[in-house]
mmCIF file of C-alpha atoms in Angstrom:
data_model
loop_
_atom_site.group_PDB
_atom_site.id
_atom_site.type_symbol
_atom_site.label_atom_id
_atom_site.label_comp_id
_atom_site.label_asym_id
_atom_site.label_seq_id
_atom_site.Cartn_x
_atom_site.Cartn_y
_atom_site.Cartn_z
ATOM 1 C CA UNK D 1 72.317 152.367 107.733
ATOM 2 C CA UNK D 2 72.941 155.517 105.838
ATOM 3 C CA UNK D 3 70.979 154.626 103.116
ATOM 4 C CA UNK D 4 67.827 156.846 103.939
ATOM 5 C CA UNK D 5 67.238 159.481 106.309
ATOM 6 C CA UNK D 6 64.602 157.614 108.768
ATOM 7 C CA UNK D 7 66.908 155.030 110.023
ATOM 8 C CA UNK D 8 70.293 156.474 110.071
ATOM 9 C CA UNK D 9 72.574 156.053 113.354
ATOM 10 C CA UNK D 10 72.384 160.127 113.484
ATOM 11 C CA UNK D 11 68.490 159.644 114.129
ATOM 12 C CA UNK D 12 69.299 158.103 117.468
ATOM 13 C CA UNK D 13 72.111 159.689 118.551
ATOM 14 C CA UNK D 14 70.327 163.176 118.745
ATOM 15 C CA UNK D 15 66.899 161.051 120.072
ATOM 16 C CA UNK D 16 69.865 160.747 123.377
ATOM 17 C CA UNK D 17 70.752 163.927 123.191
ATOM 18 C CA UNK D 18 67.441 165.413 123.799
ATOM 19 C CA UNK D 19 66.253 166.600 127.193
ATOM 20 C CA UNK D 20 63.108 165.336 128.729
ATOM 21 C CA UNK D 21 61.225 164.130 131.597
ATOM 22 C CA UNK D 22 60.611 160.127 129.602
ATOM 23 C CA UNK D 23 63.551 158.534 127.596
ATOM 24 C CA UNK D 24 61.341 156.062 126.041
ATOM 25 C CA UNK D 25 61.024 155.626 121.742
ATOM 26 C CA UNK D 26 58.223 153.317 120.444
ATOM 27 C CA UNK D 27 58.691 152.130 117.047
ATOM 28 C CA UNK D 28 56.670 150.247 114.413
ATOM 29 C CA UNK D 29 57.696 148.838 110.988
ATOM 30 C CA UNK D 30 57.208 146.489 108.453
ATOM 31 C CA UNK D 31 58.728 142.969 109.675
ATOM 32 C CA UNK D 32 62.050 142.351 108.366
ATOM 33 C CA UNK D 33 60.721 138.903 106.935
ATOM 34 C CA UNK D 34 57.879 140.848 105.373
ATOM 35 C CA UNK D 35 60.727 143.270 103.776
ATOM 36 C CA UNK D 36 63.444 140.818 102.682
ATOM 37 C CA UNK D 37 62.360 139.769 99.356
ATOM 38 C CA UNK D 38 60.776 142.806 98.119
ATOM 39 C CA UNK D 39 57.696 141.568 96.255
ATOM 40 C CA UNK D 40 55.953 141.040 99.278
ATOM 41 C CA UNK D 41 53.531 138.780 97.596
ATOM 42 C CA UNK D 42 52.621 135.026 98.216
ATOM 43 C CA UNK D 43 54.063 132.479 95.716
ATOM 44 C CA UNK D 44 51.239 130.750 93.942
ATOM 45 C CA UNK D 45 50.762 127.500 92.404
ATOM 46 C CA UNK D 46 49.204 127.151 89.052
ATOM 47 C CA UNK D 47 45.239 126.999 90.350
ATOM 48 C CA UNK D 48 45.885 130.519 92.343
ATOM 49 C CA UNK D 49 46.447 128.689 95.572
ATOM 50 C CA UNK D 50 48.848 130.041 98.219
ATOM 51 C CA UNK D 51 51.785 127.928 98.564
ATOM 52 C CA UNK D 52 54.427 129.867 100.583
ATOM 53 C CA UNK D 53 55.668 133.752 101.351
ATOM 54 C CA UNK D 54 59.487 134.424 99.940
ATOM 55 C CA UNK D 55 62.168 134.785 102.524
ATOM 56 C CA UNK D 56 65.215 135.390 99.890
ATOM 57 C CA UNK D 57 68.293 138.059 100.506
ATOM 58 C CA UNK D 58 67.445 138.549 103.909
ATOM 59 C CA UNK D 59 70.874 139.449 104.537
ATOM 60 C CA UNK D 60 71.359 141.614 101.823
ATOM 61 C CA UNK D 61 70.050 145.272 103.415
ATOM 62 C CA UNK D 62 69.065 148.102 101.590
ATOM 63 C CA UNK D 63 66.345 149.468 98.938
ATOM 64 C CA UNK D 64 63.701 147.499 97.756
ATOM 65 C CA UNK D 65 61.050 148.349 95.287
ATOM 66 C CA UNK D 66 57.289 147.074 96.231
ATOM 67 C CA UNK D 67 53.607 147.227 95.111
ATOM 68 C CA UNK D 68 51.575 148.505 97.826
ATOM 69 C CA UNK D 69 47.825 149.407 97.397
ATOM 70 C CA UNK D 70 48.599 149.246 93.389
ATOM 71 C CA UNK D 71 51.328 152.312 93.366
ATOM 72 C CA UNK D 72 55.068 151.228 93.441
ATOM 73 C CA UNK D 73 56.701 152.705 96.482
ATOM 74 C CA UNK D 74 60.295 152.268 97.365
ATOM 75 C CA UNK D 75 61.323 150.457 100.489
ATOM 76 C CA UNK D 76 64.384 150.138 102.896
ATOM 77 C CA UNK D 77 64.739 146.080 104.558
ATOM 78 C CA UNK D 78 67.043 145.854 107.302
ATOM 79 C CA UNK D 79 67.486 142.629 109.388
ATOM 80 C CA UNK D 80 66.402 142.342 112.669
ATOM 81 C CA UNK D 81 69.160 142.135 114.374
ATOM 82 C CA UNK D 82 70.376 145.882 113.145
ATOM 83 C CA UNK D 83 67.134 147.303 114.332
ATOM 84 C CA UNK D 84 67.479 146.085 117.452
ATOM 85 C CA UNK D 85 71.619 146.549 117.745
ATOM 86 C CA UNK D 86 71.362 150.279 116.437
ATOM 87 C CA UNK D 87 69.021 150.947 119.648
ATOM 88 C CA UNK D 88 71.377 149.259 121.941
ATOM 89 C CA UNK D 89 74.592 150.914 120.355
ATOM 90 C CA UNK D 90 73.083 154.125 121.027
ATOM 91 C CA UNK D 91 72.207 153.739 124.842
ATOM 92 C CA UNK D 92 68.395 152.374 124.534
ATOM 93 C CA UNK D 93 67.492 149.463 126.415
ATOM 94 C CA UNK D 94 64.990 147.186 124.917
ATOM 95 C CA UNK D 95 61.627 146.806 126.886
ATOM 96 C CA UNK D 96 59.548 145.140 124.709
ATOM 97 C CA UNK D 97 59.573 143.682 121.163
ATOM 98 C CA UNK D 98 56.037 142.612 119.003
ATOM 99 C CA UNK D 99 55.433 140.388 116.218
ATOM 100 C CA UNK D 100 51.304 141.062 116.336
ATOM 101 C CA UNK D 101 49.071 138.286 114.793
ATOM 102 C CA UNK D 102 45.817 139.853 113.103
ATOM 103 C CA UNK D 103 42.805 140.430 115.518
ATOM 104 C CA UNK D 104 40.936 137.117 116.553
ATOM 105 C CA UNK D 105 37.784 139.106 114.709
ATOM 106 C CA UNK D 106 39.198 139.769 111.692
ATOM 107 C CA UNK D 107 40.459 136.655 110.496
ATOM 108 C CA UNK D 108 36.728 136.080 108.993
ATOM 109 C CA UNK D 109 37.787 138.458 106.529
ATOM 110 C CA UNK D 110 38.717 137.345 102.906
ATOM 111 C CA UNK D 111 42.958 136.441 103.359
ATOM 112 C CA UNK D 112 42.961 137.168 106.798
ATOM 113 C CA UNK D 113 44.016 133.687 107.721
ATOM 114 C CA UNK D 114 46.794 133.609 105.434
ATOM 115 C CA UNK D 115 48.417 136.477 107.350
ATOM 116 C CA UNK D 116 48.951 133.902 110.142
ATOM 117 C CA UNK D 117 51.609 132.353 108.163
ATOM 118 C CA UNK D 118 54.309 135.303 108.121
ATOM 119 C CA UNK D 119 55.143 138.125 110.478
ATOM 120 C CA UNK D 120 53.812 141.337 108.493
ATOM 121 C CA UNK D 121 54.521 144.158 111.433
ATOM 122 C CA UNK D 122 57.237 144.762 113.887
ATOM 123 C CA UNK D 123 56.945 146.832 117.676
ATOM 124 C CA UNK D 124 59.931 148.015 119.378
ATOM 125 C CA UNK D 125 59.383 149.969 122.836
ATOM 126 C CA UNK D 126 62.626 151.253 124.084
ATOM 127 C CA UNK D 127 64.027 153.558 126.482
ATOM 128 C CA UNK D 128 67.343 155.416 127.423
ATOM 129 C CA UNK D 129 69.640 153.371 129.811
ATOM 130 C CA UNK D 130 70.354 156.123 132.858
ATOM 131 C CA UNK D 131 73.883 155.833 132.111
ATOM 132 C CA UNK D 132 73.546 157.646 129.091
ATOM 133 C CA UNK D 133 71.308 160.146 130.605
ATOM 134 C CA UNK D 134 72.674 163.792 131.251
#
């Protein structure tokens, strides 16, 4: 995980080091499903119909390129299970992990349904084990 600054190991061993009253860190990212392939576009079938989002090099970590809101921006997809396994490496126990569906009132709204069919966001709520407390 040294590829960019924001989630390198150093980020969370100095998070332990730090003194205060709550241990907790709350996190939210892009879904590692939603990051894997990199286009993060449906594939379509000839008509413009949805068929099915791309899961491909999920395993393969690292930068991704992506169009988001018509500008290229540059991306970093890890897997879930190195999210999760840097916290615990670095004395965090995990409290709570989301995968949030839209809201119930938005899925009126033009594609809205369609984001039903693949996990867009990811919530991580963890906090410092006490034996790593000082």
């Amino acid at each position: 995980m040294k590829e960019n600054k924001y989630d390198d190991e150093v980020f969370f061993n100095k998070y332990k080091e730090m003194s205060r009253s709550v241990y907790g860190l709350k996190g939210a990212g892009e879904h590692p499903v939603f990051t894997a392939y990199g286009s993060q576009d449906w594939y379509y079938d000839d008509q413009g119909n949805i068929l099915h989002f791309p899961v491909d090099n999920y395993y393969y970590e690292g930068k991704r390129e992506a169009v988001f809101l018509g500008e290229k921006v540059i991306k970093y997809h890890r897997t879930l299970t190195t999210y999760l396994e840097t916290l615990l490496e670095n004395g965090f126990s995990i409290r709570h992990v989301v995968e949030p569906p839209p809201p119930e009132d938005m899925m009126d709204l033009p594609g809205m349904r369609d984001e039903m069919r693949r996990p867009m966001m990811l919530l991580v709520c963890a906090e410092k084990r006490g034996d790593w407390l000082r």
